Amino acid sequence: MSPSASAPRPVEVELKYRLLVDAAGDHYLFAEELAGFTAISPVRSTQLEDRYLDTADGGLARAGFAARLRQTAKGTTASVKALTRRSGGGGVHRREELEGPADRTSGPRDWPPSDARSLILEQCGDAPLVEVVTIRQLRRKRKLQSAETIVEVSLDEVDVVARSRVVERFVELEVELVEGHESALDRIEKILREDEGLTPSTASKFEAALKAIQVSTSKRSKRAAAFLALIEPDGEQPLAREASAAPDVPAVADAPEAPRTAPMAAPEPTKSAPDPASKAEEPADSKTTAAAEPVVAIRQTAPSPDTAPPAKDGSGPAPETESDAPRLVVGKTPGVLADDHLAEAGRKVLRFHLARMLAREAGTREGKVPDELHGMRVATRRQRAAWRVFGQAFRPGRTRAHRKRLREVASRLGAVRDLDVLLEAADAYRADLAASEQRAIEPLLRGWRDHRDDARRLLIRELDSEGYRRWIDDYSEFVRHEGLAVAPVAPTEPHRVRDTAASRILAAYEGVRAYEPVLRWADVETLHELRIAGKWLRYTLEFVREALGPEASMLIARVTAIQDHLGLLNDADVTAHMARSFLVENASELSQLESAAIARYLVSREREVARLRRTVGSPWRGVAGVSFRRALGRTIAGL
């Protein structure tokens, strides 16, 4: 018996509210208590990609259903939801929903058995499925409980994607009944209904996305219009009024759509690379800022050229306010999936680490907490590594300026951070010395502090420059918009993560293993080169960690162990060289006591270099041994 003829289908019950004020949703997401419900889980973030599918003639919509393929780091799920909602008023939504496992690389007949699969086959038969719309979400969620009733509060930051371009963004607050009594939702609904920063959402995300495509494209999408006609046969529904209240979205050309059979391949932005001028496609941002970890909404320090008001003297933009600053929204991880186009996987990584870089800029400028500058520098390093891993997927002429400026910023940050490391290590060494010895080594540290202050002044000058601010604006637009500057690829050319990651990882690993014959006699310079090779292997694994599976974490940990060992060796060697140079250059100005104290510090650093060279074998075996190679083989075989 088909699921439609059997027992009643599961019913999804939830409250849905659209945010009118940026921060309105955070209050409920991070609340420890809400209408008698108490938080029983931390806030968790996840990246979701939903592709809504139907037959070319709308067979599922005609029957009153919407089919969704949801892609996450854990796999693919098929859901079938009823388009007809039984609403109790306000923001309450009730509708039937079926779910089951799916596979993006095959059609429904090849999916594992489930009620969702059966219903799709019942309504569509052998007719091919085509993509109607894609929705990407950053979901932050937590569970709350009151007696026997459990609800899940989620804040969804939604991107509506058409032809690989974001045409609408909005934020929704949802409270879904997980288990227990539906009547308990009434208490929460009363609070949400009285919040002026929220408005009841009268449409599903699928319907809102279709309407967004209609109102935001210069050419009306025939496919979207056809599906809206099936969903809204009696003319404009509350959905249309809701969409009209949303922020205006600049026009985006909607190219004629050719039917594409489901499941969909990775996005194909390479067939027609958008012009940089199209970066104005994005509406005024309506993202929210997280109040606690994990950080998911990060404000830029540079003002948006579209929102920053002119200065009173007309010379340029006025100093930005917090509300003027554009934002980058990221999750706890970049969210790279095996089926991602290589360019878009790289864009995810760049966006993730640019957001982290910008989040650390204020602390770096203030200069009170060295870890802020360290975090900003790490983020620039990750971005430079991402350009090395994914750079070939982009047009070099269109991205050269981004890479060049990033290199300059990283250099300024590195000059300060390297001296911070020297000073931290020297302070730790000095802490165990007698007071007289501490005073004797002070000239060396004073000289290093002077160099650090000079490097910091140059860094702040760079961050304050108009060129840096323009770069942040342009670079942020680049990482936020799919399809920009993507290099063209032939249909049969490998262009997905699953097609290319294995060879890239193996090539990086070959670069590390090549040092095996010389490791026993390697000098410091050779070991530094090995450290760099290990760094590229680590980054290549890290960037696609979610697509590789659970063993990837162990592999990354072992590579990190040898990289950290060699990093300590490099720091000790650099410190020894700088101490020696200081003694030579300042010999006439130092007292005998000072020269002797600094010399003893130099000797201690040289001994540390020798110790780290002798003990490199242990972390090396962690990456060169057969267990690592076998785990690496299993990991890339799963792509």
XYZ file of C-alpha atoms in Angstrom, residues 78-577:
500
model
C 14.673 13.732 0.606
C 11.616 15.423 2.097
C 8.097 15.755 0.733
C 5.945 18.429 2.332
C 2.311 19.310 1.774
C 1.839 22.738 0.224
C -1.499 23.141 1.968
C -0.949 24.316 5.499
C -3.509 23.991 8.237
C -2.921 27.183 10.182
C -4.216 27.961 13.597
C -3.677 31.666 13.063
C -0.634 33.831 13.726
C 2.585 32.039 12.942
C 1.415 28.453 13.547
C 1.955 26.074 10.609
C 0.851 22.453 10.390
C 1.568 20.329 7.375
C 2.272 16.761 6.431
C 5.898 15.819 5.914
C 7.667 12.635 4.844
C 11.435 12.084 4.892
C 13.898 9.480 3.758
C 17.496 8.971 2.585
C 18.418 10.025 -0.942
C 21.357 10.225 -3.328
C 22.171 13.286 -5.427
C 23.926 11.168 -8.015
C 20.884 9.057 -8.933
C 17.154 9.335 -9.543
C 14.382 8.505 -7.024
C 14.054 4.891 -8.208
C 17.609 4.244 -7.014
C 17.162 5.839 -3.592
C 16.793 3.663 -0.472
C 13.148 2.810 0.254
C 11.200 5.410 2.245
C 7.750 6.962 2.385
C 9.122 10.116 0.748
C 10.537 8.129 -2.176
C 7.262 6.199 -2.579
C 5.192 9.382 -2.734
C 7.506 10.985 -5.306
C 7.319 7.875 -7.517
C 3.556 7.683 -7.042
C 3.053 11.249 -8.272
C 5.871 11.507 -10.842
C 6.403 7.973 -12.156
C 9.379 7.905 -14.498
C 9.139 11.591 -15.411
C 12.496 13.298 -14.846
C 12.737 15.844 -12.058
C 14.009 19.368 -12.667
C 15.285 21.900 -10.198
C 12.762 24.601 -9.330
C 14.810 26.692 -6.884
C 17.783 26.345 -4.531
C 17.786 27.664 -0.984
C 20.903 27.827 1.180
C 20.646 28.389 4.896
C 22.824 29.016 7.883
C 20.774 27.467 10.688
C 21.454 28.110 14.352
C 19.332 26.012 16.659
C 18.857 24.756 20.197
C 16.287 22.678 22.071
C 14.121 23.763 24.974
C 11.923 21.668 27.238
C 8.898 22.202 29.450
C 7.672 19.088 31.268
C 7.177 16.457 28.552
C 7.209 18.928 25.653
C 10.382 19.632 23.666
C 10.697 22.322 21.000
C 13.540 23.340 18.729
C 14.168 27.054 18.257
C 16.040 27.846 15.060
C 17.192 31.058 13.437
C 17.556 30.545 9.684
C 19.542 32.995 7.557
C 18.244 32.179 4.082
C 19.757 32.784 0.633
C 17.497 32.240 -2.377
C 19.664 31.159 -5.317
C 18.631 31.355 -8.953
C 21.051 30.568 -11.797
C 23.905 30.371 -9.242
C 23.215 33.871 -7.962
C 21.692 35.054 -4.698
C 18.509 36.994 -5.499
C 17.040 37.365 -2.014
C 18.071 37.109 1.608
C 15.850 36.961 4.653
C 15.926 35.650 8.221
C 13.240 33.491 9.833
C 12.691 32.409 13.409
C 11.082 28.969 13.734
C 9.894 27.067 16.797
C 9.164 23.438 15.902
C 7.397 20.952 18.120
C 9.755 17.983 18.542
C 7.667 15.971 20.968
C 4.928 16.545 23.491
C 1.786 18.656 23.577
C 1.063 21.140 20.816
C -0.878 23.365 23.204
C 2.407 24.261 24.911
C 3.354 26.244 21.791
C 0.608 28.736 22.613
C 2.724 30.260 25.380
C 5.637 30.876 23.026
C 3.368 32.117 20.247
C 1.871 34.745 22.530
C 5.321 36.178 23.224
C 6.402 36.131 19.569
C 3.136 37.690 18.392
C 3.669 40.691 20.681
C 7.246 41.285 19.461
C 7.295 44.262 17.081
C 10.542 42.984 15.594
C 8.772 39.904 14.177
C 5.907 39.300 11.794
C 4.106 35.982 11.196
C 5.462 34.180 8.142
C 2.490 33.211 5.986
C 4.409 31.169 3.444
C 6.933 28.354 3.312
C 10.524 29.124 2.330
C 9.828 27.370 -0.989
C 6.949 29.683 -1.791
C 8.839 32.741 -0.592
C 11.769 31.758 -2.815
C 9.544 31.445 -5.892
C 8.059 34.864 -5.244
C 11.530 36.329 -4.665
C 12.638 35.085 -8.075
C 9.584 36.733 -9.590
C 10.073 40.145 -8.008
C 13.871 40.312 -8.187
C 14.647 39.400 -11.805
C 14.516 41.697 -14.792
C 12.993 38.890 -16.861
C 10.127 37.061 -15.194
C 11.016 33.427 -14.691
C 8.519 31.336 -16.629
C 9.174 28.308 -14.478
C 8.715 30.213 -11.226
C 5.530 31.785 -12.603
C 4.180 28.393 -13.590
C 4.767 26.900 -10.165
C 3.342 29.939 -8.419
C 0.220 29.573 -10.543
C -0.137 25.994 -9.298
C 0.458 26.999 -5.690
C -1.613 30.203 -5.786
C -4.415 29.482 -8.265
C -6.684 32.201 -6.877
C -4.298 35.053 -7.378
C -2.174 36.884 -4.884
C -1.949 35.195 -1.520
C -0.425 36.552 1.695
C 2.904 35.391 0.258
C 2.840 38.184 -2.294
C 2.133 40.789 0.372
C 4.960 39.382 2.494
C 7.411 39.488 -0.398
C 6.431 43.048 -1.252
C 7.302 44.090 2.294
C 10.788 42.618 2.013
C 13.783 44.828 1.183
C 14.096 45.788 -2.468
C 16.394 43.600 -4.510
C 18.199 45.040 -7.551
C 17.385 43.453 -10.858
C 19.227 40.307 -11.839
C 18.910 38.910 -15.341
C 17.193 35.533 -15.409
C 18.509 33.542 -18.352
C 16.126 31.075 -20.053
C 16.063 27.851 -18.095
C 16.650 24.524 -19.780
C 15.204 21.448 -18.034
C 17.812 19.728 -15.909
C 17.206 16.261 -14.636
C 17.469 15.493 -10.964
C 19.599 14.941 -9.081
C 21.439 18.144 -9.832
C 25.169 18.335 -10.399
C 27.304 21.025 -8.845
C 26.420 24.642 -9.799
C 27.557 25.611 -13.265
C 28.626 29.227 -12.988
C 31.404 28.691 -15.501
C 29.158 28.731 -18.559
C 28.572 32.447 -18.202
C 30.752 34.187 -15.686
C 28.968 37.230 -14.224
C 30.454 40.659 -14.602
C 31.918 42.288 -11.507
C 29.413 45.067 -11.932
C 26.724 42.629 -10.984
C 27.911 42.611 -7.408
C 25.137 45.070 -6.590
C 22.690 42.199 -6.865
C 22.593 41.717 -3.100
C 19.863 43.410 -1.057
C 20.397 45.376 2.077
C 21.654 42.874 4.565
C 19.201 41.560 7.116
C 21.527 39.219 8.909
C 21.700 39.016 12.682
C 24.732 39.109 14.926
C 25.322 36.203 17.261
C 25.494 36.975 20.939
C 27.607 33.959 21.878
C 29.754 31.226 20.414
C 29.696 29.946 17.789
C 30.193 33.252 16.031
C 28.181 33.238 12.842
C 27.526 36.858 11.947
C 30.559 39.088 11.696
C 30.644 42.788 10.929
C 33.233 44.183 8.574
C 35.320 47.145 9.581
C 35.089 48.756 6.163
C 31.878 50.560 5.211
C 29.773 49.350 2.338
C 29.998 51.690 -0.657
C 26.245 51.349 -1.071
C 25.334 52.328 2.486
C 28.099 54.556 3.866
C 26.974 58.231 3.821
C 29.365 60.832 2.433
C 31.541 62.787 4.809
C 30.451 66.320 5.628
C 33.346 67.770 3.683
C 32.481 65.625 0.684
C 35.908 64.012 0.672
C 34.707 60.476 1.176
C 32.595 58.224 3.315
C 31.916 59.272 6.863
C 33.156 57.078 9.673
C 30.990 54.030 9.701
C 28.495 53.142 12.347
C 27.794 49.599 13.404
C 24.512 49.538 11.491
C 26.250 50.630 8.276
C 28.794 47.832 8.259
C 28.129 44.987 5.831
C 28.474 41.489 7.270
C 29.758 38.104 6.333
C 27.749 35.187 7.671
C 29.539 31.910 8.337
C 29.066 28.775 10.383
C 31.466 26.872 12.583
C 33.090 25.359 9.472
C 33.364 26.423 5.819
C 30.774 23.787 4.850
C 32.555 22.394 1.770
C 30.689 19.403 0.313
C 31.884 16.683 -2.045
C 29.587 17.826 -4.858
C 30.586 21.500 -4.647
C 32.075 23.088 -7.722
C 35.774 23.632 -7.010
C 35.461 27.403 -7.338
C 32.488 27.594 -5.003
C 34.227 25.332 -2.474
C 37.133 27.762 -2.552
C 34.746 30.677 -2.171
C 33.247 29.047 0.941
C 36.711 28.672 2.474
C 37.691 32.238 1.591
C 34.432 33.620 2.976
C 34.842 31.657 6.211
C 38.378 32.862 6.904
C 37.762 36.427 5.686
C 34.938 36.609 8.236
C 37.346 35.423 10.921
C 39.925 37.961 9.802
C 37.437 40.809 10.015
C 36.195 39.627 13.408
C 39.726 40.036 14.767
C 40.443 43.431 13.218
C 39.035 45.562 16.036
C 41.093 43.692 18.642
C 44.169 43.922 16.419
C 43.772 47.677 16.126
C 43.356 48.017 19.893
C 46.529 45.999 20.464
C 45.814 44.918 24.037
C 45.368 41.178 23.415
C 48.085 39.562 21.242
C 45.787 36.644 20.427
C 43.569 38.998 18.394
C 46.424 39.808 16.026
C 47.433 36.150 15.996
C 43.898 35.141 14.982
C 43.801 37.746 12.230
C 47.149 36.566 10.892
C 46.049 32.898 10.939
C 42.944 33.860 8.963
C 45.048 35.580 6.292
C 47.319 32.528 6.097
C 44.335 30.253 5.594
C 43.062 32.487 2.806
C 46.423 32.509 1.046
C 46.510 28.725 1.318
C 42.980 28.559 -0.085
C 44.072 30.571 -3.112
C 46.882 28.062 -3.661
C 44.498 25.091 -3.369
C 41.512 26.500 -5.276
C 43.015 29.396 -7.234
C 43.082 27.632 -10.595
C 39.288 27.528 -10.580
C 39.158 31.337 -10.882
C 40.163 33.747 -13.624
C 43.640 35.017 -12.619
C 43.148 38.459 -14.100
C 39.927 39.014 -12.158
C 41.344 37.858 -8.808
C 44.955 39.045 -8.930
C 44.214 42.229 -6.971
C 42.571 40.234 -4.159
C 45.552 37.908 -3.834
C 48.078 40.748 -3.967
C 46.420 42.836 -1.270
C 45.936 39.781 0.909
C 49.663 39.084 0.662
C 50.449 42.656 1.736
C 48.103 42.515 4.723
C 49.507 39.121 5.751
C 53.039 40.511 5.550
C 52.199 43.436 7.849
C 50.487 41.147 10.333
C 53.344 38.653 10.199
C 55.968 41.286 10.975
C 54.193 42.156 14.219
C 53.265 38.598 15.156
C 56.775 37.210 14.698
C 58.120 39.767 17.158
C 55.254 39.001 19.549
C 56.354 35.358 19.522
C 59.970 36.301 20.200
C 58.989 38.534 23.086
C 56.627 35.966 24.616
C 59.314 33.271 24.532
C 61.931 35.644 25.962
C 59.597 36.711 28.772
C 58.967 33.069 29.637
C 62.747 32.422 29.722
C 63.409 35.532 31.808
C 60.738 34.703 34.384
C 62.947 31.987 35.922
C 66.066 34.168 36.155
C 67.413 36.151 39.051
C 66.490 39.849 39.135
C 69.983 40.946 38.071
C 69.908 38.539 35.112
C 66.461 39.798 34.137
C 67.752 43.361 34.046
C 70.785 42.300 32.031
C 68.712 40.829 29.203
C 66.433 43.861 29.037
C 68.386 45.692 26.249
C 67.666 42.814 23.860
C 63.951 42.851 24.671
C 63.805 46.645 24.474
C 65.272 46.524 20.981
C 62.739 43.918 19.907
C 59.886 45.973 21.381
C 61.040 48.986 19.374
C 61.022 46.892 16.202
C 57.561 45.596 17.102
C 56.249 49.131 17.662
C 57.580 50.174 14.239
C 55.957 47.125 12.616
C 52.677 47.857 14.383
C 52.625 51.453 13.145
C 53.036 50.193 9.581
C 50.240 47.666 10.154
C 47.803 50.284 11.460
C 48.703 52.558 8.558
C 47.797 49.714 6.207
C 44.479 49.012 7.963
C 43.595 52.715 7.907
C 44.424 53.161 4.230
C 41.723 53.856 1.653
C 43.129 51.044 -0.489
C 42.554 48.515 2.294
C 38.976 49.673 2.793
C 38.206 49.450 -0.925
C 39.773 45.983 -1.030
C 37.625 44.790 1.886
C 34.501 46.015 0.056
C 35.442 44.354 -3.230
C 36.802 41.182 -1.671
C 33.711 40.764 0.497
C 31.498 41.031 -2.563
C 33.641 38.436 -4.318
C 33.375 35.851 -1.548
C 29.628 36.404 -1.113
C 28.492 35.965 -4.710
C 28.608 32.661 -6.516
C 29.885 32.624 -10.071
C 32.101 35.722 -9.888
C 35.430 35.372 -11.714
C 35.043 31.599 -12.186
C 37.271 30.125 -14.896
C 35.382 28.242 -17.617
C 35.559 24.442 -17.611
C 34.412 21.889 -20.153
C 31.547 19.587 -19.094
C 33.917 16.613 -18.932
C 36.718 18.443 -17.145
C 37.021 17.545 -13.426
C 35.561 20.476 -11.548
C 33.935 19.148 -8.359
C 35.536 18.567 -4.981
C 34.988 14.817 -5.226
C 36.703 14.772 -8.645
C 39.797 16.773 -7.704
C 40.442 16.609 -3.954
C 42.018 13.135 -3.984
C 44.760 14.057 -6.443
C 45.461 17.340 -4.673
C 45.734 15.642 -1.286
C 48.009 12.913 -2.649
C 50.212 15.457 -4.399
C 50.565 17.395 -1.127
C 51.383 14.173 0.724
C 54.001 13.263 -1.873
C 55.588 16.641 -1.188
C 55.917 15.703 2.487
C 57.193 12.130 1.996
C 59.891 13.336 -0.390
C 61.855 14.486 2.688
C 62.145 10.967 4.109
C 65.579 10.100 2.592
C 67.229 13.273 3.938
C 65.449 13.693 7.246
C 68.211 12.174 9.372
C 70.818 14.701 8.153
C 68.509 17.630 7.366
C 69.662 21.079 8.411
C 67.349 23.737 9.793
C 66.625 25.227 6.369
C 65.562 21.833 4.980
C 63.366 21.180 8.002
C 61.748 24.580 7.485
C 60.927 23.537 3.916
C 59.396 20.333 5.303
C 57.298 22.463 7.640
C 55.937 24.401 4.663
C 55.154 21.167 2.810
C 53.333 19.892 5.890
C 51.402 23.129 6.081
C 50.046 22.707 2.541
C 49.063 19.104 3.278
C 47.267 20.189 6.427
C 45.402 23.008 4.694
C 44.439 20.807 1.737
C 42.894 18.321 4.169
C 41.297 20.966 6.383
C 39.553 22.801 3.578
C 37.591 19.683 2.525
C 37.400 18.048 5.967
C 33.584 17.737 5.893
C 33.646 15.935 2.569
C 36.335 13.484 3.699
C 34.625 11.785 6.610
C 35.527 11.133 10.268
C 39.101 9.829 9.762
C 40.159 13.194 8.354
C 40.415 14.652 11.869
C 43.034 12.077 12.861
C 45.049 12.741 9.706
C 44.961 16.488 10.278
C 46.002 16.052 13.920
C 49.089 14.059 12.938
C 50.117 16.567 10.280
C 49.562 19.373 12.778
C 51.823 17.614 15.295
C 54.859 17.647 13.015
C 54.054 21.134 11.769
C 53.939 22.431 15.358
C 57.211 20.635 16.213
C 58.945 22.207 13.241
C 57.349 25.552 14.024
C 58.931 25.567 17.479
C 62.257 24.675 15.876
C 61.940 27.567 13.432
C 61.025 30.015 16.204
C 64.036 28.959 18.283
C 66.345 29.260 15.273
C 65.039 32.729 14.363
C 65.426 33.854 17.976
C 69.025 32.627 18.067
C 69.877 34.463 14.839
